[in-house]
Each structure stands twice: as structure tokens, then as C-alpha cells.
Coordinates of C-alpha atoms and ligand atoms in Angstrom, one line a residue:
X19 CA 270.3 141.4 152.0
X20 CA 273.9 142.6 153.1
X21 CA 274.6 141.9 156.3
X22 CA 276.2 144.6 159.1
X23 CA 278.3 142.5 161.0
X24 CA 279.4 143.4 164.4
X25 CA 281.7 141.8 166.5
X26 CA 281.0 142.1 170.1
X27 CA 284.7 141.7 171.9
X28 CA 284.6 141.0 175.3
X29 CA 287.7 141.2 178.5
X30 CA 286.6 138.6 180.8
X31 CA 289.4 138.3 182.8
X32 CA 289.2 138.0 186.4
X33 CA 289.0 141.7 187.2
X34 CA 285.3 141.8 185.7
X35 CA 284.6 139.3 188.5
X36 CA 281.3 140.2 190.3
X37 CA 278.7 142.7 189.0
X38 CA 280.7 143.8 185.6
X39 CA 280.3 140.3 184.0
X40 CA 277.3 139.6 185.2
X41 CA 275.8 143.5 184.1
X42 CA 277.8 142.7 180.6
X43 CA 275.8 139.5 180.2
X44 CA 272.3 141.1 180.9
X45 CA 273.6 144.1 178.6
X46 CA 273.8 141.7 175.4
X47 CA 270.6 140.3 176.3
X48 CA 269.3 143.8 176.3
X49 CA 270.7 145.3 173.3
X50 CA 269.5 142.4 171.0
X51 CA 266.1 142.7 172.6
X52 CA 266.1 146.1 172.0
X53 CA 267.4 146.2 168.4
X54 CA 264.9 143.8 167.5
X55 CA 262.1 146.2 167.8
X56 CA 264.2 148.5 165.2
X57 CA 263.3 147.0 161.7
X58 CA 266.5 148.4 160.1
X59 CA 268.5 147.2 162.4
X60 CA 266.7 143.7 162.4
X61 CA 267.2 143.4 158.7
X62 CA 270.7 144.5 158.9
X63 CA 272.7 143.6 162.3
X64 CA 274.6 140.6 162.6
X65 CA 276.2 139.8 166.0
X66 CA 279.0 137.5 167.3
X67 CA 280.3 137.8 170.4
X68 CA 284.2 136.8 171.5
X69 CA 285.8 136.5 174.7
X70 CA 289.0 137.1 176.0
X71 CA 291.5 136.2 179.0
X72 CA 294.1 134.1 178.7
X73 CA 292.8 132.7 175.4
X74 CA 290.5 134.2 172.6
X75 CA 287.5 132.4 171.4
X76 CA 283.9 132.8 169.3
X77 CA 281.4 132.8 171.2
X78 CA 278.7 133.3 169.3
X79 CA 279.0 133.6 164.9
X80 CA 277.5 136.0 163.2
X81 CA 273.6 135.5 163.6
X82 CA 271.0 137.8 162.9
X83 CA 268.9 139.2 165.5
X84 CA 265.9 137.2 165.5
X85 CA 267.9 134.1 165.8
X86 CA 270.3 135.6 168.4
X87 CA 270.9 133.9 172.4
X88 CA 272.9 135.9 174.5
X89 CA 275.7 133.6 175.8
X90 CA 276.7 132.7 179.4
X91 CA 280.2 135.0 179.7
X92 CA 283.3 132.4 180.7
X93 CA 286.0 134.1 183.0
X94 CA 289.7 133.7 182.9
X95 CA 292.9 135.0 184.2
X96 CA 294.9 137.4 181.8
X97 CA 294.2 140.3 179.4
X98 CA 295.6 138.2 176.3
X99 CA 294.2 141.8 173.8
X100 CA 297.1 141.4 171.1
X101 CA 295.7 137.9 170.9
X102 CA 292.3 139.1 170.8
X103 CA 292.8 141.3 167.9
X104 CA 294.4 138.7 166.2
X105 CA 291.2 136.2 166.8
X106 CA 289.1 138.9 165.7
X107 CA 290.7 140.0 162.3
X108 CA 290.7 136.3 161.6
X109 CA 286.9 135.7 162.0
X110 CA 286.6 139.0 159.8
X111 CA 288.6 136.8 157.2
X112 CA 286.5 133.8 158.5
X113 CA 283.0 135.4 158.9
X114 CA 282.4 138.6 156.4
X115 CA 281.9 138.2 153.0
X116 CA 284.0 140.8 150.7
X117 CA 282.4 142.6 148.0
X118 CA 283.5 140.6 144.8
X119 CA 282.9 141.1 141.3
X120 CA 279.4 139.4 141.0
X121 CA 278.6 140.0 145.3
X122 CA 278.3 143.1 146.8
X123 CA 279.2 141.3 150.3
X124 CA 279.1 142.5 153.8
X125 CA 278.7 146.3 154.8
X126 CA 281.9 147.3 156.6
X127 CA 282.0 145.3 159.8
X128 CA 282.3 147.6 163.1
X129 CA 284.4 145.7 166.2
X130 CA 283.5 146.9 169.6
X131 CA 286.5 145.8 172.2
X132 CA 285.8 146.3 175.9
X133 CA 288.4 146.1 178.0
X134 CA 289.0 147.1 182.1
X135 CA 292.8 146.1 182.2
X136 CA 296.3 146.2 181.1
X137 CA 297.2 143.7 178.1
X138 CA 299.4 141.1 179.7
X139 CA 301.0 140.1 176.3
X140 CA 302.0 141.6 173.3
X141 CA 299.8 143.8 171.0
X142 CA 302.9 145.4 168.8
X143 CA 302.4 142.7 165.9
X144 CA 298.2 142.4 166.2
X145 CA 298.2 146.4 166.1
X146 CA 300.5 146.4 162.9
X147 CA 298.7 143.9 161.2
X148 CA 295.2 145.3 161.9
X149 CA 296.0 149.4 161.0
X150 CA 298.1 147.7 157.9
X151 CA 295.3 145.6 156.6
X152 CA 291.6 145.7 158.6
X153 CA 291.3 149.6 159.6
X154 CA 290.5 150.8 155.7
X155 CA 288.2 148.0 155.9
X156 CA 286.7 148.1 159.2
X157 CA 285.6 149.9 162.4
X158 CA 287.4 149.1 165.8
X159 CA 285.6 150.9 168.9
X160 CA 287.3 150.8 172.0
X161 CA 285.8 151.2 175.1
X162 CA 287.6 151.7 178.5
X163 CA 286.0 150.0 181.2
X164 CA 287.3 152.4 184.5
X165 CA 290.1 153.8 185.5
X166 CA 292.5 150.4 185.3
X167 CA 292.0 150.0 181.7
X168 CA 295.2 150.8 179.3
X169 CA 293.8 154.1 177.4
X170 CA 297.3 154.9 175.8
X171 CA 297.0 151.1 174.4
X172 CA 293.6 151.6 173.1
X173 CA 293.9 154.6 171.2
X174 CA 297.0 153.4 169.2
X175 CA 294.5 150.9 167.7
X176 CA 291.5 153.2 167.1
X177 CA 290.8 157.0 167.3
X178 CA 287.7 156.0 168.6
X179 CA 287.9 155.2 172.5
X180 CA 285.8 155.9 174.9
X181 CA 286.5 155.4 178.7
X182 CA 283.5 154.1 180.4
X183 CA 283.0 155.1 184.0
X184 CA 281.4 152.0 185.6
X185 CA 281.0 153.5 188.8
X186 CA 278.8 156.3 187.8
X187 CA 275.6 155.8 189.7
X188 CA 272.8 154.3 186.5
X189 CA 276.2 153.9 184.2
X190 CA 275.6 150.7 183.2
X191 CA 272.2 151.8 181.8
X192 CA 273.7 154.4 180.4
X193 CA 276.5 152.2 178.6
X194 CA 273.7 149.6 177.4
X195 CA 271.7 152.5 175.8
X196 CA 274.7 153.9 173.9
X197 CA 275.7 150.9 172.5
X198 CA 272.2 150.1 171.6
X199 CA 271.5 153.4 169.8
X200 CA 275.4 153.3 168.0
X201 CA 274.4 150.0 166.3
X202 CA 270.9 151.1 165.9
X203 CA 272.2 154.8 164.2
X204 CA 275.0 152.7 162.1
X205 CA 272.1 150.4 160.7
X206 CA 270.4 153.5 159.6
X207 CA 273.1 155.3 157.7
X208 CA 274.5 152.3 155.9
X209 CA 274.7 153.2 151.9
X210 CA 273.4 156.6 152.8
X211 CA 276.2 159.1 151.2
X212 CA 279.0 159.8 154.1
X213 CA 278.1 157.1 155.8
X214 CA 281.7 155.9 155.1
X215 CA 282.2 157.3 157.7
X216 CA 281.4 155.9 161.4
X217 CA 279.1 157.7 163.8
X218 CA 278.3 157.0 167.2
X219 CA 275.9 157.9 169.3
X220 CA 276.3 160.9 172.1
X221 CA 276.0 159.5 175.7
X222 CA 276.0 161.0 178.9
X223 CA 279.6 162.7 179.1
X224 CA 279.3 162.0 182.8
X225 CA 279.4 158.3 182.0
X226 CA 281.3 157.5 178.5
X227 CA 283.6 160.1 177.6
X228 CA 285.4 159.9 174.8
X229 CA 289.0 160.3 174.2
X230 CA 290.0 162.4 171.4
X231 CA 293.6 161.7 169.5
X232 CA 294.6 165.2 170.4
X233 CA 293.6 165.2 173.8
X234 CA 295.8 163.9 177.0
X235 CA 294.7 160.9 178.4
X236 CA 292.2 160.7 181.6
X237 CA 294.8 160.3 184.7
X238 CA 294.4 156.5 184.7
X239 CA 296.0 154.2 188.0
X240 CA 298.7 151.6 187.6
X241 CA 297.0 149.3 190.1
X242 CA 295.1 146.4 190.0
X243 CA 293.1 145.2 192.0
X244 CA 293.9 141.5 193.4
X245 CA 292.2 138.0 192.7
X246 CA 293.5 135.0 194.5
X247 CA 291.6 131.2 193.4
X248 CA 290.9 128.8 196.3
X249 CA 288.7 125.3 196.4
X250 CA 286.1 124.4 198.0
X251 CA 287.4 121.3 200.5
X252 CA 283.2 120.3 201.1
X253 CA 282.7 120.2 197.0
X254 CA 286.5 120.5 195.1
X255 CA 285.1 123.1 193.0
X256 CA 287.3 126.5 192.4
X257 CA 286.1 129.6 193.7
X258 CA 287.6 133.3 192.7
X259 CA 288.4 136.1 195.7
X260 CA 288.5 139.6 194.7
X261 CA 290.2 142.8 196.3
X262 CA 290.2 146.1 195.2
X263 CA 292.9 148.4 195.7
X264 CA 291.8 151.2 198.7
X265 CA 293.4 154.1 199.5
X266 CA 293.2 155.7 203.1
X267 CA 294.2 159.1 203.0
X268 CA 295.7 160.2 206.3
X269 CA 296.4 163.5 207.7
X270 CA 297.2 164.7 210.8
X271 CA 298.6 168.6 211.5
X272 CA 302.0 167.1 212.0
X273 CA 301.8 165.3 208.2
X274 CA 300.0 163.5 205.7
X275 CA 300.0 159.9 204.5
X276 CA 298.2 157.6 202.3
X277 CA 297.6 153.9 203.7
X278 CA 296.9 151.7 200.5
X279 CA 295.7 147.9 201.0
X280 CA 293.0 146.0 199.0
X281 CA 290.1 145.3 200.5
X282 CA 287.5 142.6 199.9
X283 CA 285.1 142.9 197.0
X284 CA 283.4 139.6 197.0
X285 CA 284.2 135.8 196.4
X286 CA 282.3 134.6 193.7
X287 CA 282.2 130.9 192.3
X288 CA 284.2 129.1 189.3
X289 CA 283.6 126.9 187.1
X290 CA 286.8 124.3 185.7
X291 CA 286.4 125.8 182.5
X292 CA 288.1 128.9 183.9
X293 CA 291.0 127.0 184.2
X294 CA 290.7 126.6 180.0
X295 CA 290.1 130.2 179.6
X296 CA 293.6 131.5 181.7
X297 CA 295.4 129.9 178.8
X298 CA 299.6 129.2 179.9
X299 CA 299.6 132.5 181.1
X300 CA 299.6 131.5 185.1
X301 CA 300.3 133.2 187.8
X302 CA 301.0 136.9 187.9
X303 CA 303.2 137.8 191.3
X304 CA 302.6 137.1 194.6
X305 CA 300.6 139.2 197.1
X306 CA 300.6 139.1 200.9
X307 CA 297.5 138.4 202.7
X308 CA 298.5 141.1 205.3
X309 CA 297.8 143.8 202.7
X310 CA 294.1 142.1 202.3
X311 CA 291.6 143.4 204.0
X312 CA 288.5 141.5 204.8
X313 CA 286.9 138.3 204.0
X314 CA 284.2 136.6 202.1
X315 CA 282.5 133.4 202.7
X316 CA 282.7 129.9 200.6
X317 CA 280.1 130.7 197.4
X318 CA 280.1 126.7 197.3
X319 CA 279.4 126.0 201.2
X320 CA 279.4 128.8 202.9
X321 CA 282.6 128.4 205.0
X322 CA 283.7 131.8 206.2
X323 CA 287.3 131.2 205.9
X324 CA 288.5 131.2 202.2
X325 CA 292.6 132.1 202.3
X326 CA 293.4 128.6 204.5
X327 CA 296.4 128.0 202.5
X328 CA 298.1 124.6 202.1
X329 CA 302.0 123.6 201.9
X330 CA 301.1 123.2 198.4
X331 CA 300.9 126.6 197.8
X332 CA 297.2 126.6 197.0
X333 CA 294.0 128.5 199.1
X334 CA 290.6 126.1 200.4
X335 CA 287.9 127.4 202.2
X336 CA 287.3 126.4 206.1
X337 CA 285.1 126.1 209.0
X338 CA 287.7 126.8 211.6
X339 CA 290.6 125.4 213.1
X340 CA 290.5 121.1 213.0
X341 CA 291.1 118.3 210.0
X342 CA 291.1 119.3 206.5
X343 CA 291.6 117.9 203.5
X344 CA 293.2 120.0 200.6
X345 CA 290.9 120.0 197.8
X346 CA 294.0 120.4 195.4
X347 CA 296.8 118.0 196.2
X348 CA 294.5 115.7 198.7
X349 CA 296.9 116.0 201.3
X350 CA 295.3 115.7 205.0
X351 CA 296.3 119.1 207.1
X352 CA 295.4 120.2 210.4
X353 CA 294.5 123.8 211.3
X354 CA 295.9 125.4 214.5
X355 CA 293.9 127.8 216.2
X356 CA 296.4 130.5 215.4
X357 CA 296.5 134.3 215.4
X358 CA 296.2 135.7 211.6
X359 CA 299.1 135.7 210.3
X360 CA 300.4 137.1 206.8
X361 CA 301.6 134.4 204.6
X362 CA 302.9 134.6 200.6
X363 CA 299.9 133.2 198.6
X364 CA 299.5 132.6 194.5
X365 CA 298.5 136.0 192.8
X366 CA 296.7 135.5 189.2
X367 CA 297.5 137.7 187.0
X368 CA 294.1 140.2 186.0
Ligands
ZN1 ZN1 283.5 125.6 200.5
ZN2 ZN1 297.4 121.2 198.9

């Protein structure tokens, strides 16, 4: 039987923190489940799944769909996608088997890369290599996750992008469906006539619109939201802050402003390994904790302070003002009692 192999591609940097990863996990879990009861696609699909932050890895190899666990997503800083490309071209070297004289080998593998974010390294060499040699041999589909992801990036690498809408109320179900029924309709059309030629299916345009070559791009933003990384002083262990960018639009008769800050989207707990997946790339700027907005408690202990920040430069969670202990350099500090004041913390890049 020759295999349709699909590579899953995955961003997990910091800025799918929260619902996203946690959605995109469930999603795999859903799509396999749901391909399974298609017996062309059972015979056919073959899945791996690779991540990418700061570093690019596999997953999950190829594996057909009865034998197929949906892995637990890592999360890193960085949106390494020229060195995702890279790591995905080699597994198609790796992975799929080429027709050869006495094998007809692999049907032409299809790559779907989902990204939210800017690439914070270079994709000028990975894009050369992979329209020079991979695109007359392969499908890339690109999909957009909101309005922060790099479209003009994406569709110099495929004419087939889509920009996702993650905030559309049912989107997600919507996004897990499409991908479903693509993979689904590409296991029915292989070795039919045409089929050559790569079909998706058609999804709520509300949703997943997709972004034609000749069209202009959807009016995308330049900003980011914020992540800042703190410890847990009760247990050591790292813990990831999020703020999304907000925009206050104010307007009076006399004139009108727009207040922009970032205000708390949740603080959700690390593991060390996401240390391992932000590669060299470090941190990304500094922000100032007067622009933030809100707070969000310990996911470790519960303390509701989490932006106590140490002359070390790094962020611990806290009960209040007395003793700590900084769960980074082990230095004892002492909390004042003080007003809030805005201080320079470490900003990872997203
Ligand atoms: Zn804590
Ligand atoms: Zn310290």
C-alpha cells in the first residue's frame, strides 16, 4: 500500500499559550479519531507531527492512523519557521519513500504549517531550498493563525494560505473540520486523474479565508502580544504570563486618541523542557510592567503576585510583602510594602 504522508507542522511558541495549544492538542486527537472512521483515509494517511519555537523537532514519525497517539504539545520561546522548514524537508528526505525504478513509493506528501507569529530568524535560504527542490514534489499549506501571523511570509512559500480567525465564535470547530475533511478529500482523489493537483476542502469563509496570490493581504497588526517567565518561590518551577495587546479608543468632541497597553490574558504553568524548546534565541526586548495591565495568580501555588522581580533580573511569584527567596539565583530578598511601581523586566521573544 502507498502511504499519503502528512506532516503536521506546528508554532508552539509562547504566543499559543493558553487555549490555542491546548485547542491544537485536542484538534489532533480529533482529526485522527475522525479519519479513522474513513476507510480511504485509514488505508492511506500517514501522520507526524513537528514542533516549532526556538528549536524544530519530530514529534511524532509517520504512523498510520490506527497506530496513531496524539502527542502532548511542548511550548517555547521564538518562531524559529526558516528552521522549521528546514527540519521538515529533511524528514521528507528522512521519512518518504521516492518512487524508484522497482517501488512506486510514497504518494506526494502534503505539509500543513500553522503559524500565529512573525519568524524571528531567517527563512530566505529554507524558502529557496524548498521552492528549488520540495514544491514540484510536495504540498506546503499554510495556515495563518490571527491577525499577528506573518501572511506576506507565508505566501512566498505556498500559494496556498489560509488565515485562520481564532476568535470567530465555534472557529476552532470549524478549523478541526476543515482540516479533517482536506486530508479526508486528498485520500480520496489520490491516483484519480488531476489529482496532481491539491484540493482543499471549502470552510466557513467567516473562519478560514483564504489568501489568494493575486489578492492584497488581510490588514494584519505589527504587535505582539507580551509573555514574561517567572518561578514559583513555594515549588522552583517556571511559570509563563501572557498579555495581549488592547487598544482603548478614546474620543472626546475636543479629539480623539487611542490608549494601547497589554492586558492580562492568563498565567499558565511550565514545564523545564520549555527552556530546551526556546533554543539560543533568548530574550526578545524589554517591556515595562507599567504598560501591563492586570494580574494572574501563581498556576503552581496560587500566590497572587507573579511580576515580584529580583535584582537578578528574573520574576517569582509572592504572597505579599515579607522574606522571599528567589527561586532563580537563591538569593534571600525582602519585599517592601511599596506602591506599584513600573520596573524594566525580561521580555521573551514570541
Ligand atoms: Zn508559586
Ligand atoms: Zn534572583
Amino acid at each position: 500500500m502507498r502511504r499519503l504522508p502528512v506532516f503536521l507542522v506546528l508554532d508552539v511558541s509562547e504566543s499559543m499559550a493558553g487555549d490555542n495549544l491546548f485547542r491544537l492538542e485536542e484538534g489532533i486527537g480529533t482529526i485522527v479519531s475522525t479519519l479513522r472512521t474513513n476507510p480511504q483515509a485509514l488505508d492511506t494517511v500517514w501522520l507526524s507531527v513537528i514542533a516549532f519555537a526556538g528549536i524544530a523537532e519530530t514529534l511524532v514519525d509517520l504512523q498510520d492512523l490506527a497506530a496513531f497517539r496524539a502527542p502532548a504539545l511542548p511550548m517555547g520561546g521564538g518562531t524559529c519557521l526558516g528552521l522549521a522548514l528546514d527540519h521538515v524537508m529533511n524528514e521528507i528526505d528522512r521519512q518518504v519513500a521516492t518512487p524508484g525504478r522497482d517501488r512506486k513509493g510514497d504518494w506526494r506528501p502534503i505539509v500543513y504549517l500553522f503559524t500565529d507569529g512573525k519568524p524571528t530568524d531567517q527563512v530566505a535560504a529554507a524558502r529557496s531550498r524548498w521552492h528549488d527542490h520540495y514544491a514540484t514534489r510536495a504540498d506546503l499549506v499554510a495556515v495563518a493563525i490571527g491577525r499577528y501571523a506573518d501572511q506576506a511570509t507565508l505566501r512566498s512559500l505556498t500559494e496556498h494560505v489560509l488565515l485562520f480567525d481564532d476568535t470567530a465564535p465555534g472557529g476552532f470547530e470549524v478549523f478541526v473540520r476543515w482540516l479533517t475533511e482536506s486530508v479526508s478529500v486528498q485520500s480520496q482523489r489520490i491516483g484519480e486523474p488531476g489529482s496532481g493537483r491539491l484540493s482543499l476542502a471549502k470552510a466557513d469563509p467567516n473562519v478560514m479565508q483564504p489568501l489568494t496570490t493575486a489578492g492584497a493581504l488581510v490588514p494584519g497588526s505589527d504587535q505582539d502580544c507580551v509573555v514574561l517567565v517567572g518561578r514559583c518561590q513555594g515549588t522552583a518551577r517556571p511559570y509563563l504570563l501572557k498579555y495581549d495587546r488592547e487598544t482603548l479608543p478614546i474620543a472626546t468632541d475636543a479629539f480623539s486618541i487611542e490608549l494601547s497597553g497589554y492586558r492580562i490574558a492568563g498565567c499558565y504553568p511550565l514545564t523545564e523542557d520549555y527552556f530546551r524548546w526556546s533554543g539560543a534565541g533568548g530574550a526578545g526586548g524589554s517591556a515595562n510592567t507599567a504598560d501591563l495591565m492586570g494580574g494572574a495568580a501563581c498556576p503552581h501555588c496560587g500566590n497572587p503576585i507573579t511580576v515580584a522581580l529580583c535584582g537578578c533580573g528574573k520574576l517569582m511569584c509572592l504572597r505579599g510583602p515579607g522574606e522571599a527567596t528567589c527561586p532563580w539565583c537563591r538569593e534571600d530578598l525582602r519585599f517592601a510594602p511599596s506602591a506599584d511601581q513600573g520596573f524594566d523586566v525580561e521580555r521573551r521573544q514570541g
